[in-house]
Amino acid sequence: MTGLPAGRSVQVKVPATSANLGPGFDTLGLALSLYDDLEVTVRDEPGAFVDVIGVGQGEVPTDASNLVVRTIAHTFGVFGQPVPGLHLVARNAIPHGRGMGSSGAAIVAGIMAAKGLLDGIVDIDSDDLLRIATDLEGHPDNVAPALFGGLTIAWTGVTGPRHKKLMVHRGVSPLVCVPQSTMSTELARSLQPENVSRADAIFNVSRSSLLIAALIQSPELLLDATEDKLHQSYRASAMQETGDLIELLRSHGHAAVVSGAGPSILVLGSDPGQRAEAAELVAEHATTPWQSLMLAVDFKGATVIAHPAEALA
């Protein structure tokens, strides 16, 4: 086991994500150009201290119970390495509890930080990254796009979680409409039935298959391709305005879906003009404040840059 020198640091950048994308429940995810930035530095003193700037400031823990810190510690433990004292500076932009993958981003940030700090000591490959992230998050649909970028299909095979990254058609223009209210992923999942009909299952298989084609080749099919019968209607009672706005947007031809567990709305425009029209509709008809984020698809995923201690001397 090798102790890390004080002053060694890493910089990590992780994108927001939107999972499910309508019919692709627990399978499809998209990385978006909104980022949490993290700087982690090894200290002489034991323990962890976290400075949070932006989203979550004054709300999330700033000690060893912080999710990023716990993830770093877990990843070090997986590879049998002692955890050094740490100072974290987290500059967060991803909204919490809004269906944009904030918890997945925190987990990915911690794993990538550990990877950078252990560079040259332990080799952590992409399979390790996805396996550890899925173990901590519980399912891979958010952490896969956060790690690898683009559109990802995630599944669990005999060797563990796997993913396939696909490039998105350049015309696809994401819009995320974010309300002030939050939504618990656990609550959202509790509203779904344990079993669904054969007809609904077939419906979603057809739409999720079509959605892949729409996103990578034929954006004009996005409205039909984002229909869903597995989860959104069951969750609507817990986020009434989200459901009402999605119905309004879809009636005007916009491919609107619940982003992740909600309550944010993801609109997959086929061009920037269509996206702007969707944002105007939300502004005109929402009864509570909503923020419209006109984002791009992030194709890089999480990144880490390591700085050895001597470089900071």
PDB file of N, CA and C in Angstrom, residues 223-296:
ATOM      1  N   LEU A 223     -40.974  12.567 -31.859  1.00  0.00           N
ATOM      2  CA  LEU A 223     -42.252  12.639 -31.146  1.00  0.00           C
ATOM      3  C   LEU A 223     -42.837  11.249 -30.938  1.00  0.00           C
ATOM      4  N   ASP A 224     -42.947  10.468 -31.991  1.00  0.00           N
ATOM      5  CA  ASP A 224     -43.456   9.096 -31.855  1.00  0.00           C
ATOM      6  C   ASP A 224     -42.523   8.245 -30.996  1.00  0.00           C
ATOM      7  N   ALA A 225     -41.224   8.454 -31.152  1.00  0.00           N
ATOM      8  CA  ALA A 225     -40.240   7.603 -30.492  1.00  0.00           C
ATOM      9  C   ALA A 225     -40.177   7.813 -28.985  1.00  0.00           C
ATOM     10  N   THR A 226     -40.693   8.924 -28.472  1.00  0.00           N
ATOM     11  CA  THR A 226     -40.618   9.195 -27.035  1.00  0.00           C
ATOM     12  C   THR A 226     -41.914   8.861 -26.302  1.00  0.00           C
ATOM     13  N   GLU A 227     -42.827   8.168 -26.956  1.00  0.00           N
ATOM     14  CA  GLU A 227     -44.026   7.693 -26.255  1.00  0.00           C
ATOM     15  C   GLU A 227     -43.638   6.609 -25.248  1.00  0.00           C
ATOM     16  N   ASP A 228     -44.376   6.533 -24.152  1.00  0.00           N
ATOM     17  CA  ASP A 228     -44.017   5.606 -23.065  1.00  0.00           C
ATOM     18  C   ASP A 228     -45.263   5.152 -22.320  1.00  0.00           C
ATOM     19  N   LYS A 229     -45.251   3.881 -21.907  1.00  0.00           N
ATOM     20  CA  LYS A 229     -46.353   3.369 -21.090  1.00  0.00           C
ATOM     21  C   LYS A 229     -45.872   2.654 -19.831  1.00  0.00           C
ATOM     22  N   LEU A 230     -44.570   2.743 -19.520  1.00  0.00           N
ATOM     23  CA  LEU A 230     -44.041   1.991 -18.384  1.00  0.00           C
ATOM     24  C   LEU A 230     -43.926   2.795 -17.095  1.00  0.00           C
ATOM     25  N   HIS A 231     -43.686   4.108 -17.169  1.00  0.00           N
ATOM     26  CA  HIS A 231     -43.412   4.795 -15.909  1.00  0.00           C
ATOM     27  C   HIS A 231     -44.003   6.197 -15.791  1.00  0.00           C
ATOM     28  N   GLN A 232     -44.086   6.960 -16.873  1.00  0.00           N
ATOM     29  CA  GLN A 232     -44.448   8.367 -16.720  1.00  0.00           C
ATOM     30  C   GLN A 232     -45.870   8.584 -16.227  1.00  0.00           C
ATOM     31  N   SER A 233     -46.809   7.840 -16.754  1.00  0.00           N
ATOM     32  CA  SER A 233     -48.203   8.044 -16.350  1.00  0.00           C
ATOM     33  C   SER A 233     -48.419   7.693 -14.879  1.00  0.00           C
ATOM     34  N   TYR A 234     -47.664   6.710 -14.367  1.00  0.00           N
ATOM     35  CA  TYR A 234     -47.821   6.304 -12.970  1.00  0.00           C
ATOM     36  C   TYR A 234     -47.251   7.358 -12.017  1.00  0.00           C
ATOM     37  N   ARG A 235     -46.258   8.100 -12.480  1.00  0.00           N
ATOM     38  CA  ARG A 235     -45.623   9.103 -11.633  1.00  0.00           C
ATOM     39  C   ARG A 235     -46.314  10.464 -11.706  1.00  0.00           C
ATOM     40  N   ALA A 236     -47.246  10.606 -12.633  1.00  0.00           N
ATOM     41  CA  ALA A 236     -47.839  11.923 -12.898  1.00  0.00           C
ATOM     42  C   ALA A 236     -48.529  12.517 -11.675  1.00  0.00           C
ATOM     43  N   SER A 237     -49.122  11.664 -10.821  1.00  0.00           N
ATOM     44  CA  SER A 237     -49.857  12.176  -9.661  1.00  0.00           C
ATOM     45  C   SER A 237     -48.954  12.915  -8.683  1.00  0.00           C
ATOM     46  N   ALA A 238     -47.672  12.585  -8.689  1.00  0.00           N
ATOM     47  CA  ALA A 238     -46.740  13.211  -7.753  1.00  0.00           C
ATOM     48  C   ALA A 238     -46.127  14.493  -8.306  1.00  0.00           C
ATOM     49  N   MET A 239     -46.333  14.771  -9.585  1.00  0.00           N
ATOM     50  CA  MET A 239     -45.795  15.999 -10.203  1.00  0.00           C
ATOM     51  C   MET A 239     -46.774  16.454 -11.281  1.00  0.00           C
ATOM     52  N   GLN A 240     -47.880  17.025 -10.798  1.00  0.00           N
ATOM     53  CA  GLN A 240     -49.000  17.357 -11.662  1.00  0.00           C
ATOM     54  C   GLN A 240     -48.621  18.347 -12.756  1.00  0.00           C
ATOM     55  N   GLU A 241     -47.907  19.415 -12.391  1.00  0.00           N
ATOM     56  CA  GLU A 241     -47.591  20.413 -13.413  1.00  0.00           C
ATOM     57  C   GLU A 241     -46.643  19.853 -14.462  1.00  0.00           C
ATOM     58  N   THR A 242     -45.720  18.993 -14.050  1.00  0.00           N
ATOM     59  CA  THR A 242     -44.838  18.335 -15.022  1.00  0.00           C
ATOM     60  C   THR A 242     -45.668  17.573 -16.050  1.00  0.00           C
ATOM     61  N   GLY A 243     -46.622  16.786 -15.556  1.00  0.00           N
ATOM     62  CA  GLY A 243     -47.472  16.015 -16.466  1.00  0.00           C
ATOM     63  C   GLY A 243     -48.296  16.898 -17.374  1.00  0.00           C
ATOM     64  N   ASP A 244     -48.840  17.974 -16.819  1.00  0.00           N
ATOM     65  CA  ASP A 244     -49.667  18.882 -17.622  1.00  0.00           C
ATOM     66  C   ASP A 244     -48.841  19.556 -18.723  1.00  0.00           C
ATOM     67  N   LEU A 245     -47.627  19.980 -18.381  1.00  0.00           N
ATOM     68  CA  LEU A 245     -46.791  20.655 -19.373  1.00  0.00           C
ATOM     69  C   LEU A 245     -46.307  19.685 -20.453  1.00  0.00           C
ATOM     70  N   ILE A 246     -46.006  18.458 -20.057  1.00  0.00           N
ATOM     71  CA  ILE A 246     -45.608  17.462 -21.059  1.00  0.00           C
ATOM     72  C   ILE A 246     -46.751  17.200 -22.037  1.00  0.00           C
ATOM     73  N   GLU A 247     -47.959  17.088 -21.506  1.00  0.00           N
ATOM     74  CA  GLU A 247     -49.121  16.877 -22.378  1.00  0.00           C
ATOM     75  C   GLU A 247     -49.303  18.054 -23.332  1.00  0.00           C
ATOM     76  N   LEU A 248     -49.139  19.270 -22.825  1.00  0.00           N
ATOM     77  CA  LEU A 248     -49.256  20.471 -23.658  1.00  0.00           C
ATOM     78  C   LEU A 248     -48.180  20.488 -24.741  1.00  0.00           C
ATOM     79  N   LEU A 249     -46.941  20.230 -24.348  1.00  0.00           N
ATOM     80  CA  LEU A 249     -45.829  20.260 -25.299  1.00  0.00           C
ATOM     81  C   LEU A 249     -46.019  19.213 -26.389  1.00  0.00           C
ATOM     82  N   ARG A 250     -46.419  18.024 -26.004  1.00  0.00           N
ATOM     83  CA  ARG A 250     -46.596  16.952 -26.985  1.00  0.00           C
ATOM     84  C   ARG A 250     -47.773  17.248 -27.922  1.00  0.00           C
ATOM     85  N   SER A 251     -48.794  17.910 -27.406  1.00  0.00           N
ATOM     86  CA  SER A 251     -49.925  18.258 -28.264  1.00  0.00           C
ATOM     87  C   SER A 251     -49.540  19.289 -29.318  1.00  0.00           C
ATOM     88  N   HIS A 252     -48.430  20.003 -29.073  1.00  0.00           N
ATOM     89  CA  HIS A 252     -47.906  20.966 -30.042  1.00  0.00           C
ATOM     90  C   HIS A 252     -46.754  20.375 -30.871  1.00  0.00           C
ATOM     91  N   GLY A 253     -46.577  19.073 -30.775  1.00  0.00           N
ATOM     92  CA  GLY A 253     -45.588  18.410 -31.624  1.00  0.00           C
ATOM     93  C   GLY A 253     -44.184  18.326 -31.072  1.00  0.00           C
ATOM     94  N   HIS A 254     -44.015  18.585 -29.761  1.00  0.00           N
ATOM     95  CA  HIS A 254     -42.673  18.557 -29.169  1.00  0.00           C
ATOM     96  C   HIS A 254     -42.439  17.234 -28.431  1.00  0.00           C
ATOM     97  N   ALA A 255     -41.275  16.660 -28.624  1.00  0.00           N
ATOM     98  CA  ALA A 255     -40.929  15.379 -27.998  1.00  0.00           C
ATOM     99  C   ALA A 255     -40.513  15.628 -26.553  1.00  0.00           C
ATOM    100  N   ALA A 256     -41.493  15.765 -25.672  1.00  0.00           N
ATOM    101  CA  ALA A 256     -41.270  16.078 -24.268  1.00  0.00           C
ATOM    102  C   ALA A 256     -41.472  14.834 -23.412  1.00  0.00           C
ATOM    103  N   VAL A 257     -40.571  14.648 -22.449  1.00  0.00           N
ATOM    104  CA  VAL A 257     -40.634  13.506 -21.536  1.00  0.00           C
ATOM    105  C   VAL A 257     -40.192  13.963 -20.151  1.00  0.00           C
ATOM    106  N   VAL A 258     -40.463  13.133 -19.157  1.00  0.00           N
ATOM    107  CA  VAL A 258     -39.925  13.376 -17.822  1.00  0.00           C
ATOM    108  C   VAL A 258     -38.423  13.122 -17.866  1.00  0.00           C
ATOM    109  N   SER A 259     -37.641  14.045 -17.326  1.00  0.00           N
ATOM    110  CA  SER A 259     -36.195  13.859 -17.251  1.00  0.00           C
ATOM    111  C   SER A 259     -35.865  13.031 -16.018  1.00  0.00           C
ATOM    112  N   GLY A 260     -35.328  11.828 -16.225  1.00  0.00           N
ATOM    113  CA  GLY A 260     -35.029  10.947 -15.107  1.00  0.00           C
ATOM    114  C   GLY A 260     -36.267  10.654 -14.298  1.00  0.00           C
ATOM    115  N   ALA A 261     -36.161  10.814 -12.976  1.00  0.00           N
ATOM    116  CA  ALA A 261     -37.312  10.618 -12.103  1.00  0.00           C
ATOM    117  C   ALA A 261     -38.161  11.875 -11.987  1.00  0.00           C
ATOM    118  N   GLY A 262     -37.767  12.975 -12.658  1.00  0.00           N
ATOM    119  CA  GLY A 262     -38.500  14.218 -12.599  1.00  0.00           C
ATOM    120  C   GLY A 262     -38.074  15.055 -11.405  1.00  0.00           C
ATOM    121  N   PRO A 263     -38.728  16.204 -11.253  1.00  0.00           N
ATOM    122  CA  PRO A 263     -39.857  16.720 -12.022  1.00  0.00           C
ATOM    123  C   PRO A 263     -39.480  17.538 -13.256  1.00  0.00           C
ATOM    124  N   SER A 264     -38.185  17.628 -13.581  1.00  0.00           N
ATOM    125  CA  SER A 264     -37.795  18.373 -14.779  1.00  0.00           C
ATOM    126  C   SER A 264     -38.328  17.702 -16.032  1.00  0.00           C
ATOM    127  N   ILE A 265     -38.427  18.498 -17.091  1.00  0.00           N
ATOM    128  CA  ILE A 265     -38.911  18.013 -18.386  1.00  0.00           C
ATOM    129  C   ILE A 265     -37.769  18.107 -19.387  1.00  0.00           C
ATOM    130  N   LEU A 266     -37.546  17.039 -20.128  1.00  0.00           N
ATOM    131  CA  LEU A 266     -36.594  17.033 -21.233  1.00  0.00           C
ATOM    132  C   LEU A 266     -37.374  17.124 -22.534  1.00  0.00           C
ATOM    133  N   VAL A 267     -37.013  18.089 -23.369  1.00  0.00           N
ATOM    134  CA  VAL A 267     -37.579  18.200 -24.707  1.00  0.00           C
ATOM    135  C   VAL A 267     -36.453  17.935 -25.703  1.00  0.00           C
ATOM    136  N   LEU A 268     -36.663  16.975 -26.584  1.00  0.00           N
ATOM    137  CA  LEU A 268     -35.676  16.647 -27.609  1.00  0.00           C
ATOM    138  C   LEU A 268     -36.123  17.289 -28.913  1.00  0.00           C
ATOM    139  N   GLY A 269     -35.658  18.512 -29.138  1.00  0.00           N
ATOM    140  CA  GLY A 269     -36.006  19.211 -30.366  1.00  0.00           C
ATOM    141  C   GLY A 269     -35.244  18.654 -31.552  1.00  0.00           C
ATOM    142  N   SER A 270     -35.830  18.744 -32.721  1.00  0.00           N
ATOM    143  CA  SER A 270     -35.140  18.291 -33.934  1.00  0.00           C
ATOM    144  C   SER A 270     -34.287  19.393 -34.537  1.00  0.00           C
ATOM    145  N   ASP A 271     -34.426  20.614 -34.000  1.00  0.00           N
ATOM    146  CA  ASP A 271     -33.570  21.732 -34.403  1.00  0.00           C
ATOM    147  C   ASP A 271     -33.700  22.821 -33.334  1.00  0.00           C
ATOM    148  N   PRO A 272     -32.773  23.798 -33.297  1.00  0.00           N
ATOM    149  CA  PRO A 272     -32.812  24.832 -32.252  1.00  0.00           C
ATOM    150  C   PRO A 272     -34.089  25.668 -32.258  1.00  0.00           C
ATOM    151  N   GLY A 273     -34.691  25.890 -33.431  1.00  0.00           N
ATOM    152  CA  GLY A 273     -35.922  26.663 -33.499  1.00  0.00           C
ATOM    153  C   GLY A 273     -37.061  25.971 -32.790  1.00  0.00           C
ATOM    154  N   GLN A 274     -37.182  24.672 -32.974  1.00  0.00           N
ATOM    155  CA  GLN A 274     -38.239  23.916 -32.305  1.00  0.00           C
ATOM    156  C   GLN A 274     -38.045  23.948 -30.791  1.00  0.00           C
ATOM    157  N   ARG A 275     -36.799  23.869 -30.377  1.00  0.00           N
ATOM    158  CA  ARG A 275     -36.506  23.936 -28.947  1.00  0.00           C
ATOM    159  C   ARG A 275     -36.932  25.279 -28.356  1.00  0.00           C
ATOM    160  N   ALA A 276     -36.673  26.360 -29.055  1.00  0.00           N
ATOM    161  CA  ALA A 276     -37.062  27.693 -28.579  1.00  0.00           C
ATOM    162  C   ALA A 276     -38.575  27.812 -28.464  1.00  0.00           C
ATOM    163  N   GLU A 277     -39.297  27.228 -29.417  1.00  0.00           N
ATOM    164  CA  GLU A 277     -40.758  27.247 -29.355  1.00  0.00           C
ATOM    165  C   GLU A 277     -41.260  26.511 -28.115  1.00  0.00           C
ATOM    166  N   ALA A 278     -40.621  25.399 -27.783  1.00  0.00           N
ATOM    167  CA  ALA A 278     -41.020  24.634 -26.600  1.00  0.00           C
ATOM    168  C   ALA A 278     -40.790  25.447 -25.333  1.00  0.00           C
ATOM    169  N   ALA A 279     -39.666  26.137 -25.257  1.00  0.00           N
ATOM    170  CA  ALA A 279     -39.372  26.963 -24.083  1.00  0.00           C
ATOM    171  C   ALA A 279     -40.415  28.072 -23.929  1.00  0.00           C
ATOM    172  N   GLU A 280     -40.850  28.655 -25.041  1.00  0.00           N
ATOM    173  CA  GLU A 280     -41.873  29.700 -24.993  1.00  0.00           C
ATOM    174  C   GLU A 280     -43.198  29.155 -24.481  1.00  0.00           C
ATOM    175  N   LEU A 281     -43.554  27.961 -24.893  1.00  0.00           N
ATOM    176  CA  LEU A 281     -44.799  27.348 -24.422  1.00  0.00           C
ATOM    177  C   LEU A 281     -44.779  27.156 -22.908  1.00  0.00           C
ATOM    178  N   VAL A 282     -43.651  26.678 -22.399  1.00  0.00           N
ATOM    179  CA  VAL A 282     -43.547  26.478 -20.953  1.00  0.00           C
ATOM    180  C   VAL A 282     -43.655  27.816 -20.224  1.00  0.00           C
ATOM    181  N   ALA A 283     -42.974  28.832 -20.729  1.00  0.00           N
ATOM    182  CA  ALA A 283     -43.017  30.156 -20.095  1.00  0.00           C
ATOM    183  C   ALA A 283     -44.434  30.725 -20.086  1.00  0.00           C
ATOM    184  N   GLU A 284     -45.198  30.458 -21.136  1.00  0.00           N
ATOM    185  CA  GLU A 284     -46.546  31.004 -21.249  1.00  0.00           C
ATOM    186  C   GLU A 284     -47.550  30.274 -20.367  1.00  0.00           C
ATOM    187  N   HIS A 285     -47.371  28.973 -20.178  1.00  0.00           N
ATOM    188  CA  HIS A 285     -48.424  28.168 -19.558  1.00  0.00           C
ATOM    189  C   HIS A 285     -48.100  27.652 -18.157  1.00  0.00           C
ATOM    190  N   ALA A 286     -46.846  27.715 -17.735  1.00  0.00           N
ATOM    191  CA  ALA A 286     -46.509  27.230 -16.395  1.00  0.00           C
ATOM    192  C   ALA A 286     -47.145  28.132 -15.337  1.00  0.00           C
ATOM    193  N   THR A 287     -47.618  27.525 -14.267  1.00  0.00           N
ATOM    194  CA  THR A 287     -48.243  28.293 -13.185  1.00  0.00           C
ATOM    195  C   THR A 287     -47.274  28.560 -12.032  1.00  0.00           C
ATOM    196  N   THR A 288     -46.085  27.944 -12.092  1.00  0.00           N
ATOM    197  CA  THR A 288     -45.024  28.188 -11.114  1.00  0.00           C
ATOM    198  C   THR A 288     -43.740  28.487 -11.888  1.00  0.00           C
ATOM    199  N   PRO A 289     -42.713  29.037 -11.220  1.00  0.00           N
ATOM    200  CA  PRO A 289     -41.479  29.379 -11.949  1.00  0.00           C
ATOM    201  C   PRO A 289     -40.738  28.146 -12.476  1.00  0.00           C
ATOM    202  N   TRP A 290     -40.334  28.193 -13.738  1.00  0.00           N
ATOM    203  CA  TRP A 290     -39.522  27.154 -14.366  1.00  0.00           C
ATOM    204  C   TRP A 290     -38.336  27.818 -15.058  1.00  0.00           C
ATOM    205  N   GLN A 291     -37.209  27.157 -15.024  1.00  0.00           N
ATOM    206  CA  GLN A 291     -36.006  27.627 -15.716  1.00  0.00           C
ATOM    207  C   GLN A 291     -35.778  26.761 -16.947  1.00  0.00           C
ATOM    208  N   SER A 292     -35.604  27.381 -18.097  1.00  0.00           N
ATOM    209  CA  SER A 292     -35.352  26.642 -19.334  1.00  0.00           C
ATOM    210  C   SER A 292     -33.862  26.666 -19.656  1.00  0.00           C
ATOM    211  N   LEU A 293     -33.274  25.479 -19.737  1.00  0.00           N
ATOM    212  CA  LEU A 293     -31.847  25.325 -20.028  1.00  0.00           C
ATOM    213  C   LEU A 293     -31.694  24.762 -21.439  1.00  0.00           C
ATOM    214  N   MET A 294     -31.176  25.594 -22.338  1.00  0.00           N
ATOM    215  CA  MET A 294     -30.928  25.136 -23.705  1.00  0.00           C
ATOM    216  C   MET A 294     -29.513  24.576 -23.761  1.00  0.00           C
ATOM    217  N   LEU A 295     -29.418  23.252 -23.798  1.00  0.00           N
ATOM    218  CA  LEU A 295     -28.151  22.557 -23.645  1.00  0.00           C
ATOM    219  C   LEU A 295     -27.761  21.823 -24.921  1.00  0.00           C
ATOM    220  N   ALA A 296     -26.523  21.398 -24.953  1.00  0.00           N
ATOM    221  CA  ALA A 296     -26.038  20.537 -26.027  1.00  0.00           C
ATOM    222  C   ALA A 296     -25.831  19.134 -25.466  1.00  0.00           C
TER     223      ALA A 296
END
